[in-house]
Amino acid sequence: MWLEASGTMDLAVAVTVGFLLLARGSVGDEAREAAAVRELVARLLGPGPAADFSISVERALAAESGLDTYSLSGGGATPVRVRGSTGVAASAGLHRYLRDFCGCQVAWSGSQLHLPRPLPALPQELTEATPNRYRYYQNVCTHSYSFVWWDWARWEREIDWMALNGINLALAWSGQEAIWQRVYLTLGLTQSEVDEHFTGPAFLAWERMGNLHTWDGPLSHSWHLKQIYLQHRILDRMRSFGMIPVLPAFAGHVPKAIIRVFPQVNVTQLGSWGHFNCSYSCSLLLAPGDPIFPLIGSLFLWELTKEFGTDHIYGADTFNEMQPPSSEPSYLAAATSAVYEAMIAVDPDAVWLLQGWLFQHQPQFWGPAQVKAVLGSVPHGRLLVLDLFAESQPVYIRTASFYGQPFIWCMLHNFGGNHGLFGALETVNQGPHAARLFPNSTMVGTGIAPEGIGQNEVVYALMAELGWRKDPVPDLMAWVSSFATRRYGISQQDAEAAWRLLLRSVYNCSWETCSGHNRSPLVKRPSLQMNTTVWYNRSDIFEAWKLLLTAAPNLTASPAFRYDLLDVTRQAVQELFSLYYEEARTAYLNKDLVTLLRVGGLLAYKLLPALDEVLASNSHFLLGSWLDQARAVAVSEAEAQFYEQNSRYQLTLWGPEGNILDYANKQLAGLVADYYQPRWDLFLETLAHSLAKGVPFQQHQFDKDVFLLEQAFVVSRKRYPSQPQGDTVDLAKRIFLKYYPKRVAGSL
Ligand SMILES: *[C@@H]1O[C@H](CO)[C@@H](O)[C@H](O)[C@H]1NC(C)=O
Ligand SMILES: *[C@@H]1O[C@H](CO)[C@@H](O)[C@H](O)[C@H]1NC(C)=O
Ligand SMILES: *[C@@H]1O[C@H](CO)[C@@H](O)[C@H](O)[C@H]1NC(C)=O
Ligand SMILES: *[C@@H]1O[C@H](CO)[C@@H](O)[C@H](O)[C@H]1NC(C)=O
Ligand SMILES: *[C@@H]1O[C@H](CO)[C@@H](O)[C@H](O)[C@H]1NC(C)=O
Ligand SMILES: *[C@@H]1O[C@H](CO)[C@@H](O)[C@H](O)[C@H]1NC(C)=O
Ligand SMILES: *[C@@H]1O[C@H](CO)[C@@H](O)[C@H](O)[C@H]1NC(C)=O
């Protein structure tokens, strides 16, 4: 497909892109992948319904195009026949059948899998091929924001989700620190030097990219053992579907203690990152010409592949959000070559997967000469670039399609795993298609690369579907209505109307004015300068809320509906919060103490507790579950406390001094009550005090005072429920009846 679009694909690119597929041709693999898909069907639908599906994997299906293909037939009186060129393709075919013929939905927030009986028959055989070689999933950061505390049961569900969505390329980065520890000890570092280097589990993503070290570490022996075990299971399962797991490789960052062991070593200290001081950032980067470079790089890859095997694609990010020490193209080329050379020394078939985030994050630094230096120093087809934030700032356009290197069009969408309804569905819908048509396009795939998952599922459903479509979805309004129907298992017109309002508002951002960060005042440290502007019409949210409540009596049995009603209620409260905040601020500036006390009291003592209470009614919105997940990884109480603190830091201060304050904000029951609310209480009390006593409000003093509250939350050992309490529909309705007529209807 993209061959036609570009017409000039480099032969080397074609060979690399094709070789992994060809390498997996054997009959044994076909049987193994088919068996993996049959097991997935049984997990998803139960053993009874699974008997109504006949699954096979046949490489020959893709013989013509070389692209993953599935074929569906049968149903009715006969079993549904699902054939795929790989296990992933068969899983995607199964998902297509469930979605488009059975009206089902597989979702993070609760799948809807009521199968019609008998199973609908296919009118004729339906064969579909993907337009591109790869469907990629994950961001290095997803491992910290979402996966960090996962056990195998949770991973298993995610890998099933990946297979069903046709993902065939994904990071498998667990357990790498255990391998690094072996390498560092072999090189002569002491255990305490190794311990000093690693961050805590919740911050490993940034240690892996050389942004951070040491912060909230170290890693325990049991952590390493568990991660190695997990990684083996993850790899086995991914490979059983015919997915390609991407392993990590050495990017050039080394622990400080390298200098003690190799006093002659040539290293450069990089700048600080994320407002961390050099006790935690300013990583050391090994000079590309240093003889230690290939030694460390090869030793790591050798140890890693000895433990885990390999599928020949490796991820490494040397300059992610890090200014290189020199902008000289010759330096950048040498730094890039060094990484690649160390890879191919161990695996001559190595392909390097690079997150292209750096190019769009520091566009002033990465001019054409600098980008060319990096992309040009790896043979064509041996560098696979993720255009990571392509729905917003596509890099392929200004680099003539990455100067001939293959790339994957990725949707990033989410930052920090924030809650907050948000999406650019129109842009996402058009993006991959436009990239394929770009002159001399080297696009070889689509990708889903959020920092955190478990929010805004509609956006991910669309992007996953685009991985199997040659053209954009023709009518998003119709698409979102059927999304709602499948999601709840019933066609309900008010619910569908609610979704259409969400589509035209929160899910139709156009990037000049919106962001995947939730910047609501509710989840930010209070000040008088908070920006309450949003890119959509707030009334659309309030109306969607009303429509969902109208639909509620018919949909209460649907877990996804209850989740959505809660999520939209949460969003509506966030909107109300902004409106009341503006009123309180105006009252303060007008020196109107009476109004300040009234509105402030409502904000802090009514609205926030009501939000906490409704969040507590769904297991996806509980701080208790979040923290218990972290504690469950531990083998002792001390370790449990340590993991819990890692988790609390990530949600709030992020660093010891609030270095990246509230970046990973979430709206969770418990977090609202004990973190967001106390600081709003303090803020409003301080403002009232200021008016009453006639002393000016000092932000800088307030920041000091509020920091103590934030810190207290992080070190607190208070336990929170991990089971939901209360009825979402009742609680949502109560908030609606209290605020909608007064605040919303009056102002419409
Ligand atoms: C970095 O900050 C931490 C506290 O956040 C402090 O303990 C440490 O001394 C600082 N290090 C440097 C090099 O300033
Ligand atoms: C150290 O590495 C830098 C960057 O590659 C290089 O410019 C410099 O000449 C090297 N220094 C020595 C002493 O080799
Ligand atoms: C596409 O590639 C061909 C062959 O390399 C070249 O002649 C042509 O100018 C390119 N087109 C664009 C729009 O870059
Ligand atoms: C989204 O916004 C664009 C303009 O920014 C508009 O053309 C388009 O129709 C909107 N889409 C929907 C579904 O509302
Ligand atoms: C507030 O945010 C909006 C949207 O992000 C932006 O356009 C506007 O410039 C901001 N206003 C101020 C005063 O910063
Ligand atoms: C905002 O949304 C409301 C409710 O959906 C609608 O009545 C109103 O016309 C919209 N306002 C604008 C400016 O589009
Ligand atoms: C709820 O379902 C009943 C019967 O299925 C139907 O008659 C009624 O109109 C539905 N109510 C709403 C609000 O859709």
PDB file of C-alpha atoms in Angstrom, residues 214-453:
ATOM      1  CA  THR A 214      18.733   7.741  42.069  1.00  0.00           C
ATOM      2  CA  TRP A 215      15.375   9.443  42.715  1.00  0.00           C
ATOM      3  CA  ASP A 216      13.211   7.435  45.155  1.00  0.00           C
ATOM      4  CA  GLY A 217      15.269   4.261  44.631  1.00  0.00           C
ATOM      5  CA  PRO A 218      16.769   1.742  45.124  1.00  0.00           C
ATOM      6  CA  LEU A 219      15.392  -1.432  43.594  1.00  0.00           C
ATOM      7  CA  SER A 220      15.266  -4.507  45.780  1.00  0.00           C
ATOM      8  CA  HIS A 221      16.387  -8.017  45.007  1.00  0.00           C
ATOM      9  CA  SER A 222      12.789  -9.227  45.003  1.00  0.00           C
ATOM     10  CA  TRP A 223      11.828  -6.489  42.547  1.00  0.00           C
ATOM     11  CA  HIS A 224      14.414  -7.745  40.059  1.00  0.00           C
ATOM     12  CA  LEU A 225      13.340 -11.373  40.458  1.00  0.00           C
ATOM     13  CA  LYS A 226       9.680 -10.575  39.949  1.00  0.00           C
ATOM     14  CA  GLN A 227      10.365  -8.422  36.917  1.00  0.00           C
ATOM     15  CA  ILE A 228      12.470 -11.111  35.257  1.00  0.00           C
ATOM     16  CA  TYR A 229       9.718 -13.628  35.827  1.00  0.00           C
ATOM     17  CA  LEU A 230       7.118 -11.222  34.432  1.00  0.00           C
ATOM     18  CA  GLN A 231       9.237 -10.410  31.408  1.00  0.00           C
ATOM     19  CA  HIS A 232       9.549 -14.090  30.508  1.00  0.00           C
ATOM     20  CA  ARG A 233       5.795 -14.527  30.654  1.00  0.00           C
ATOM     21  CA  ILE A 234       5.153 -11.323  28.712  1.00  0.00           C
ATOM     22  CA  LEU A 235       7.592 -12.335  25.986  1.00  0.00           C
ATOM     23  CA  ASP A 236       6.217 -15.868  25.748  1.00  0.00           C
ATOM     24  CA  ARG A 237       2.701 -14.596  25.356  1.00  0.00           C
ATOM     25  CA  MET A 238       3.526 -11.840  22.870  1.00  0.00           C
ATOM     26  CA  ARG A 239       5.548 -14.236  20.756  1.00  0.00           C
ATOM     27  CA  SER A 240       2.833 -16.879  20.917  1.00  0.00           C
ATOM     28  CA  PHE A 241       0.553 -14.460  19.027  1.00  0.00           C
ATOM     29  CA  GLY A 242       3.285 -13.587  16.531  1.00  0.00           C
ATOM     30  CA  MET A 243       3.781 -10.118  18.023  1.00  0.00           C
ATOM     31  CA  ILE A 244       7.231  -8.591  17.908  1.00  0.00           C
ATOM     32  CA  PRO A 245       8.412  -7.555  21.374  1.00  0.00           C
ATOM     33  CA  VAL A 246      10.878  -4.657  21.297  1.00  0.00           C
ATOM     34  CA  LEU A 247      13.704  -5.086  23.809  1.00  0.00           C
ATOM     35  CA  PRO A 248      15.819  -2.223  25.180  1.00  0.00           C
ATOM     36  CA  ALA A 249      19.383  -1.471  24.106  1.00  0.00           C
ATOM     37  CA  PHE A 250      22.211   0.680  25.444  1.00  0.00           C
ATOM     38  CA  ALA A 251      21.715   4.365  24.605  1.00  0.00           C
ATOM     39  CA  GLY A 252      24.950   5.689  26.126  1.00  0.00           C
ATOM     40  CA  HIS A 253      23.986   6.781  29.667  1.00  0.00           C
ATOM     41  CA  VAL A 254      26.123   5.382  32.469  1.00  0.00           C
ATOM     42  CA  PRO A 255      26.073   5.471  36.283  1.00  0.00           C
ATOM     43  CA  LYS A 256      28.373   7.890  38.061  1.00  0.00           C
ATOM     44  CA  ALA A 257      30.453   5.069  39.529  1.00  0.00           C
ATOM     45  CA  ILE A 258      31.783   4.209  36.058  1.00  0.00           C
ATOM     46  CA  ILE A 259      34.308   6.970  36.677  1.00  0.00           C
ATOM     47  CA  ARG A 260      35.635   5.208  39.769  1.00  0.00           C
ATOM     48  CA  VAL A 261      36.021   1.921  37.887  1.00  0.00           C
ATOM     49  CA  PHE A 262      37.390   3.455  34.691  1.00  0.00           C
ATOM     50  CA  PRO A 263      39.149   6.669  35.694  1.00  0.00           C
ATOM     51  CA  GLN A 264      40.161   7.394  32.077  1.00  0.00           C
ATOM     52  CA  VAL A 265      36.629   7.149  30.761  1.00  0.00           C
ATOM     53  CA  ASN A 266      35.443   9.999  28.539  1.00  0.00           C
ATOM     54  CA  VAL A 267      31.994  11.075  29.715  1.00  0.00           C
ATOM     55  CA  THR A 268      29.959  14.260  29.360  1.00  0.00           C
ATOM     56  CA  GLN A 269      27.563  15.412  32.019  1.00  0.00           C
ATOM     57  CA  LEU A 270      24.236  16.293  30.437  1.00  0.00           C
ATOM     58  CA  GLY A 271      22.083  19.140  31.723  1.00  0.00           C
ATOM     59  CA  SER A 272      19.455  18.801  34.404  1.00  0.00           C
ATOM     60  CA  TRP A 273      16.009  17.529  33.550  1.00  0.00           C
ATOM     61  CA  GLY A 274      12.500  18.240  34.835  1.00  0.00           C
ATOM     62  CA  HIS A 275      13.611  20.736  37.522  1.00  0.00           C
ATOM     63  CA  PHE A 276      15.592  17.997  39.267  1.00  0.00           C
ATOM     64  CA  ASN A 277      19.014  18.968  40.546  1.00  0.00           C
ATOM     65  CA  CYS A 278      22.143  17.032  39.699  1.00  0.00           C
ATOM     66  CA  SER A 279      21.728  14.630  42.622  1.00  0.00           C
ATOM     67  CA  TYR A 280      18.978  13.061  40.501  1.00  0.00           C
ATOM     68  CA  SER A 281      19.550  14.200  36.935  1.00  0.00           C
ATOM     69  CA  CYS A 282      22.459  15.515  34.797  1.00  0.00           C
ATOM     70  CA  SER A 283      23.212  11.984  33.621  1.00  0.00           C
ATOM     71  CA  LEU A 284      26.618  10.995  32.364  1.00  0.00           C
ATOM     72  CA  LEU A 285      26.788  10.250  28.667  1.00  0.00           C
ATOM     73  CA  LEU A 286      29.610   8.080  27.436  1.00  0.00           C
ATOM     74  CA  ALA A 287      31.589   9.586  24.567  1.00  0.00           C
ATOM     75  CA  PRO A 288      30.930   7.702  21.339  1.00  0.00           C
ATOM     76  CA  GLY A 289      34.643   7.254  20.676  1.00  0.00           C
ATOM     77  CA  ASP A 290      35.385   5.726  24.072  1.00  0.00           C
ATOM     78  CA  PRO A 291      36.381   2.047  23.856  1.00  0.00           C
ATOM     79  CA  ILE A 292      34.089   1.328  26.807  1.00  0.00           C
ATOM     80  CA  PHE A 293      31.054   2.254  24.683  1.00  0.00           C
ATOM     81  CA  PRO A 294      30.905  -0.895  22.538  1.00  0.00           C
ATOM     82  CA  LEU A 295      31.928  -2.943  25.561  1.00  0.00           C
ATOM     83  CA  ILE A 296      28.985  -1.847  27.722  1.00  0.00           C
ATOM     84  CA  GLY A 297      26.535  -1.794  24.829  1.00  0.00           C
ATOM     85  CA  SER A 298      27.413  -5.305  23.699  1.00  0.00           C
ATOM     86  CA  LEU A 299      27.673  -6.755  27.174  1.00  0.00           C
ATOM     87  CA  PHE A 300      24.175  -5.525  27.968  1.00  0.00           C
ATOM     88  CA  LEU A 301      22.626  -6.798  24.766  1.00  0.00           C
ATOM     89  CA  TRP A 302      24.417 -10.104  25.067  1.00  0.00           C
ATOM     90  CA  GLU A 303      23.207 -10.644  28.653  1.00  0.00           C
ATOM     91  CA  LEU A 304      19.720  -9.474  27.748  1.00  0.00           C
ATOM     92  CA  THR A 305      19.270 -11.688  24.719  1.00  0.00           C
ATOM     93  CA  LYS A 306      20.850 -14.634  26.510  1.00  0.00           C
ATOM     94  CA  GLU A 307      18.125 -14.305  29.151  1.00  0.00           C
ATOM     95  CA  PHE A 308      15.187 -13.351  26.949  1.00  0.00           C
ATOM     96  CA  GLY A 309      15.968 -14.304  23.334  1.00  0.00           C
ATOM     97  CA  THR A 310      15.318 -11.689  20.675  1.00  0.00           C
ATOM     98  CA  ASP A 311      13.079 -10.628  17.821  1.00  0.00           C
ATOM     99  CA  HIS A 312      15.740  -8.209  16.564  1.00  0.00           C
ATOM    100  CA  ILE A 313      14.101  -4.839  17.213  1.00  0.00           C
ATOM    101  CA  TYR A 314      15.591  -2.729  20.019  1.00  0.00           C
ATOM    102  CA  GLY A 315      14.578   0.581  21.522  1.00  0.00           C
ATOM    103  CA  ALA A 316      17.040   3.220  22.741  1.00  0.00           C
ATOM    104  CA  ASP A 317      16.699   6.965  23.349  1.00  0.00           C
ATOM    105  CA  THR A 318      19.895   8.920  23.873  1.00  0.00           C
ATOM    106  CA  PHE A 319      18.662  12.497  23.659  1.00  0.00           C
ATOM    107  CA  ASN A 320      15.043  12.275  24.768  1.00  0.00           C
ATOM    108  CA  GLU A 321      14.309  15.741  26.219  1.00  0.00           C
ATOM    109  CA  MET A 322      18.059  16.098  26.685  1.00  0.00           C
ATOM    110  CA  GLN A 323      20.087  18.682  24.861  1.00  0.00           C
ATOM    111  CA  PRO A 324      23.085  16.933  23.277  1.00  0.00           C
ATOM    112  CA  PRO A 325      26.482  18.330  24.332  1.00  0.00           C
ATOM    113  CA  SER A 326      27.120  19.495  20.778  1.00  0.00           C
ATOM    114  CA  SER A 327      24.983  20.363  17.788  1.00  0.00           C
ATOM    115  CA  GLU A 328      27.808  19.436  15.404  1.00  0.00           C
ATOM    116  CA  PRO A 329      26.395  16.925  12.929  1.00  0.00           C
ATOM    117  CA  SER A 330      29.615  14.916  13.160  1.00  0.00           C
ATOM    118  CA  TYR A 331      29.133  14.506  16.918  1.00  0.00           C
ATOM    119  CA  LEU A 332      25.463  13.540  16.586  1.00  0.00           C
ATOM    120  CA  ALA A 333      26.318  11.040  13.869  1.00  0.00           C
ATOM    121  CA  ALA A 334      29.050   9.495  16.014  1.00  0.00           C
ATOM    122  CA  ALA A 335      26.765   9.265  19.056  1.00  0.00           C
ATOM    123  CA  THR A 336      24.127   7.553  16.927  1.00  0.00           C
ATOM    124  CA  SER A 337      26.525   5.167  15.211  1.00  0.00           C
ATOM    125  CA  ALA A 338      27.975   4.095  18.537  1.00  0.00           C
ATOM    126  CA  VAL A 339      24.550   2.928  19.732  1.00  0.00           C
ATOM    127  CA  TYR A 340      23.856   1.086  16.496  1.00  0.00           C
ATOM    128  CA  GLU A 341      27.313  -0.490  16.247  1.00  0.00           C
ATOM    129  CA  ALA A 342      27.023  -1.916  19.750  1.00  0.00           C
ATOM    130  CA  MET A 343      23.682  -3.454  18.754  1.00  0.00           C
ATOM    131  CA  ILE A 344      24.863  -5.119  15.573  1.00  0.00           C
ATOM    132  CA  ALA A 345      28.004  -6.387  17.254  1.00  0.00           C
ATOM    133  CA  VAL A 346      25.711  -8.749  19.166  1.00  0.00           C
ATOM    134  CA  ASP A 347      22.797  -9.063  16.735  1.00  0.00           C
ATOM    135  CA  PRO A 348      23.717  -8.460  13.100  1.00  0.00           C
ATOM    136  CA  ASP A 349      19.989  -8.285  12.243  1.00  0.00           C
ATOM    137  CA  ALA A 350      19.295  -5.514  14.748  1.00  0.00           C
ATOM    138  CA  VAL A 351      16.798  -2.792  13.878  1.00  0.00           C
ATOM    139  CA  TRP A 352      16.724   0.281  16.122  1.00  0.00           C
ATOM    140  CA  LEU A 353      13.370   1.664  17.214  1.00  0.00           C
ATOM    141  CA  LEU A 354      13.759   5.352  18.085  1.00  0.00           C
ATOM    142  CA  GLN A 355      11.140   7.550  19.756  1.00  0.00           C
ATOM    143  CA  GLY A 356      11.076  10.625  17.531  1.00  0.00           C
ATOM    144  CA  TRP A 357       9.883  12.760  20.436  1.00  0.00           C
ATOM    145  CA  LEU A 358      13.204  14.603  20.691  1.00  0.00           C
ATOM    146  CA  PHE A 359      12.801  16.174  17.238  1.00  0.00           C
ATOM    147  CA  GLN A 360       9.482  17.813  18.041  1.00  0.00           C
ATOM    148  CA  HIS A 361      10.276  18.551  21.695  1.00  0.00           C
ATOM    149  CA  GLN A 362      13.334  20.694  20.916  1.00  0.00           C
ATOM    150  CA  PRO A 363      12.724  21.848  17.345  1.00  0.00           C
ATOM    151  CA  GLN A 364      15.158  24.768  17.715  1.00  0.00           C
ATOM    152  CA  PHE A 365      18.009  22.384  18.358  1.00  0.00           C
ATOM    153  CA  TRP A 366      16.995  19.727  15.841  1.00  0.00           C
ATOM    154  CA  GLY A 367      17.366  21.533  12.541  1.00  0.00           C
ATOM    155  CA  PRO A 368      17.654  19.657   9.261  1.00  0.00           C
ATOM    156  CA  ALA A 369      21.416  19.111   9.622  1.00  0.00           C
ATOM    157  CA  GLN A 370      21.054  17.658  13.122  1.00  0.00           C
ATOM    158  CA  VAL A 371      18.106  15.407  12.249  1.00  0.00           C
ATOM    159  CA  LYS A 372      19.898  14.224   9.101  1.00  0.00           C
ATOM    160  CA  ALA A 373      23.020  13.436  11.096  1.00  0.00           C
ATOM    161  CA  VAL A 374      21.091  11.087  13.376  1.00  0.00           C
ATOM    162  CA  LEU A 375      18.897   9.484  10.738  1.00  0.00           C
ATOM    163  CA  GLY A 376      21.689   9.176   8.230  1.00  0.00           C
ATOM    164  CA  SER A 377      24.166   7.364  10.437  1.00  0.00           C
ATOM    165  CA  VAL A 378      22.168   4.148  10.576  1.00  0.00           C
ATOM    166  CA  PRO A 379      21.755   2.185   7.324  1.00  0.00           C
ATOM    167  CA  HIS A 380      18.427   2.757   5.616  1.00  0.00           C
ATOM    168  CA  GLY A 381      15.799   0.427   6.964  1.00  0.00           C
ATOM    169  CA  ARG A 382      17.697  -0.300  10.167  1.00  0.00           C
ATOM    170  CA  LEU A 383      16.204   2.639  12.030  1.00  0.00           C
ATOM    171  CA  LEU A 384      12.494   2.597  12.673  1.00  0.00           C
ATOM    172  CA  VAL A 385      11.338   6.008  13.894  1.00  0.00           C
ATOM    173  CA  LEU A 386       8.216   6.568  15.950  1.00  0.00           C
ATOM    174  CA  ASP A 387       6.650   9.874  14.926  1.00  0.00           C
ATOM    175  CA  LEU A 388       5.390   9.912  18.462  1.00  0.00           C
ATOM    176  CA  PHE A 389       3.049  12.915  18.576  1.00  0.00           C
ATOM    177  CA  ALA A 390       2.008  12.861  14.928  1.00  0.00           C
ATOM    178  CA  GLU A 391      -1.590  13.900  15.619  1.00  0.00           C
ATOM    179  CA  SER A 392      -0.298  17.238  16.839  1.00  0.00           C
ATOM    180  CA  GLN A 393       3.220  17.944  15.588  1.00  0.00           C
ATOM    181  CA  PRO A 394       4.116  15.453  12.881  1.00  0.00           C
ATOM    182  CA  VAL A 395       7.840  15.388  12.246  1.00  0.00           C
ATOM    183  CA  TYR A 396       7.659  13.442   8.969  1.00  0.00           C
ATOM    184  CA  ILE A 397       6.355  16.523   7.157  1.00  0.00           C
ATOM    185  CA  ARG A 398       9.317  18.723   7.911  1.00  0.00           C
ATOM    186  CA  THR A 399      11.928  15.975   7.454  1.00  0.00           C
ATOM    187  CA  ALA A 400      10.873  14.743   4.005  1.00  0.00           C
ATOM    188  CA  SER A 401       9.540  11.574   5.635  1.00  0.00           C
ATOM    189  CA  PHE A 402      12.485  11.117   7.975  1.00  0.00           C
ATOM    190  CA  TYR A 403      14.930  11.422   5.089  1.00  0.00           C
ATOM    191  CA  GLY A 404      14.063   7.987   3.838  1.00  0.00           C
ATOM    192  CA  GLN A 405      14.067   6.030   7.099  1.00  0.00           C
ATOM    193  CA  PRO A 406      10.860   4.098   7.798  1.00  0.00           C
ATOM    194  CA  PHE A 407       8.533   5.613  10.371  1.00  0.00           C
ATOM    195  CA  ILE A 408       5.384   4.799  12.314  1.00  0.00           C
ATOM    196  CA  TRP A 409       2.597   7.374  12.586  1.00  0.00           C
ATOM    197  CA  CYS A 410       1.782   7.416  16.308  1.00  0.00           C
ATOM    198  CA  MET A 411      -0.981   9.005  18.293  1.00  0.00           C
ATOM    199  CA  LEU A 412       0.340  10.045  21.711  1.00  0.00           C
ATOM    200  CA  HIS A 413      -2.852  11.571  23.077  1.00  0.00           C
ATOM    201  CA  ASN A 414      -2.330  11.342  26.831  1.00  0.00           C
ATOM    202  CA  PHE A 415       0.171  12.885  29.234  1.00  0.00           C
ATOM    203  CA  GLY A 416       0.788  11.538  32.716  1.00  0.00           C
ATOM    204  CA  GLY A 417      -2.268   9.275  32.684  1.00  0.00           C
ATOM    205  CA  ASN A 418      -4.415  12.312  33.547  1.00  0.00           C
ATOM    206  CA  HIS A 419      -8.150  11.981  33.720  1.00  0.00           C
ATOM    207  CA  GLY A 420      -9.957  14.636  31.741  1.00  0.00           C
ATOM    208  CA  LEU A 421     -12.082  14.167  28.653  1.00  0.00           C
ATOM    209  CA  PHE A 422      -9.987  15.068  25.675  1.00  0.00           C
ATOM    210  CA  GLY A 423      -9.242  14.017  22.131  1.00  0.00           C
ATOM    211  CA  ALA A 424      -8.627  15.178  18.593  1.00  0.00           C
ATOM    212  CA  LEU A 425     -10.719  12.586  16.809  1.00  0.00           C
ATOM    213  CA  GLU A 426     -11.050  14.480  13.534  1.00  0.00           C
ATOM    214  CA  THR A 427      -7.306  15.017  13.294  1.00  0.00           C
ATOM    215  CA  VAL A 428      -6.480  11.469  14.335  1.00  0.00           C
ATOM    216  CA  ASN A 429      -8.966  10.130  11.814  1.00  0.00           C
ATOM    217  CA  GLN A 430      -7.260  11.939   8.935  1.00  0.00           C
ATOM    218  CA  GLY A 431      -3.647  11.625  10.090  1.00  0.00           C
ATOM    219  CA  PRO A 432      -2.478   8.151   9.035  1.00  0.00           C
ATOM    220  CA  HIS A 433      -4.166   8.406   5.657  1.00  0.00           C
ATOM    221  CA  ALA A 434      -2.522  11.754   4.942  1.00  0.00           C
ATOM    222  CA  ALA A 435       0.857  10.391   6.005  1.00  0.00           C
ATOM    223  CA  ARG A 436       0.518   7.474   3.590  1.00  0.00           C
ATOM    224  CA  LEU A 437      -0.203   9.880   0.750  1.00  0.00           C
ATOM    225  CA  PHE A 438       2.723  12.153   1.609  1.00  0.00           C
ATOM    226  CA  PRO A 439       5.213  12.376  -1.271  1.00  0.00           C
ATOM    227  CA  ASN A 440       7.754   9.546  -1.061  1.00  0.00           C
ATOM    228  CA  SER A 441       6.240   8.465   2.234  1.00  0.00           C
ATOM    229  CA  THR A 442       8.214   5.936   4.243  1.00  0.00           C
ATOM    230  CA  MET A 443       5.400   5.281   6.671  1.00  0.00           C
ATOM    231  CA  VAL A 444       5.322   1.606   7.668  1.00  0.00           C
ATOM    232  CA  GLY A 445       2.785   1.578  10.458  1.00  0.00           C
ATOM    233  CA  THR A 446       0.403   3.218  12.873  1.00  0.00           C
ATOM    234  CA  GLY A 447       0.933   3.426  16.615  1.00  0.00           C
ATOM    235  CA  ILE A 448      -0.701   4.157  19.941  1.00  0.00           C
ATOM    236  CA  ALA A 449       1.822   5.792  22.262  1.00  0.00           C
ATOM    237  CA  PRO A 450       0.103   7.351  25.303  1.00  0.00           C
ATOM    238  CA  GLU A 451       2.016   8.155  28.469  1.00  0.00           C
ATOM    239  CA  GLY A 452      -0.817   6.597  30.461  1.00  0.00           C
ATOM    240  CA  ILE A 453      -3.791   4.406  29.578  1.00  0.00           C
TER     241      ILE A 453
END
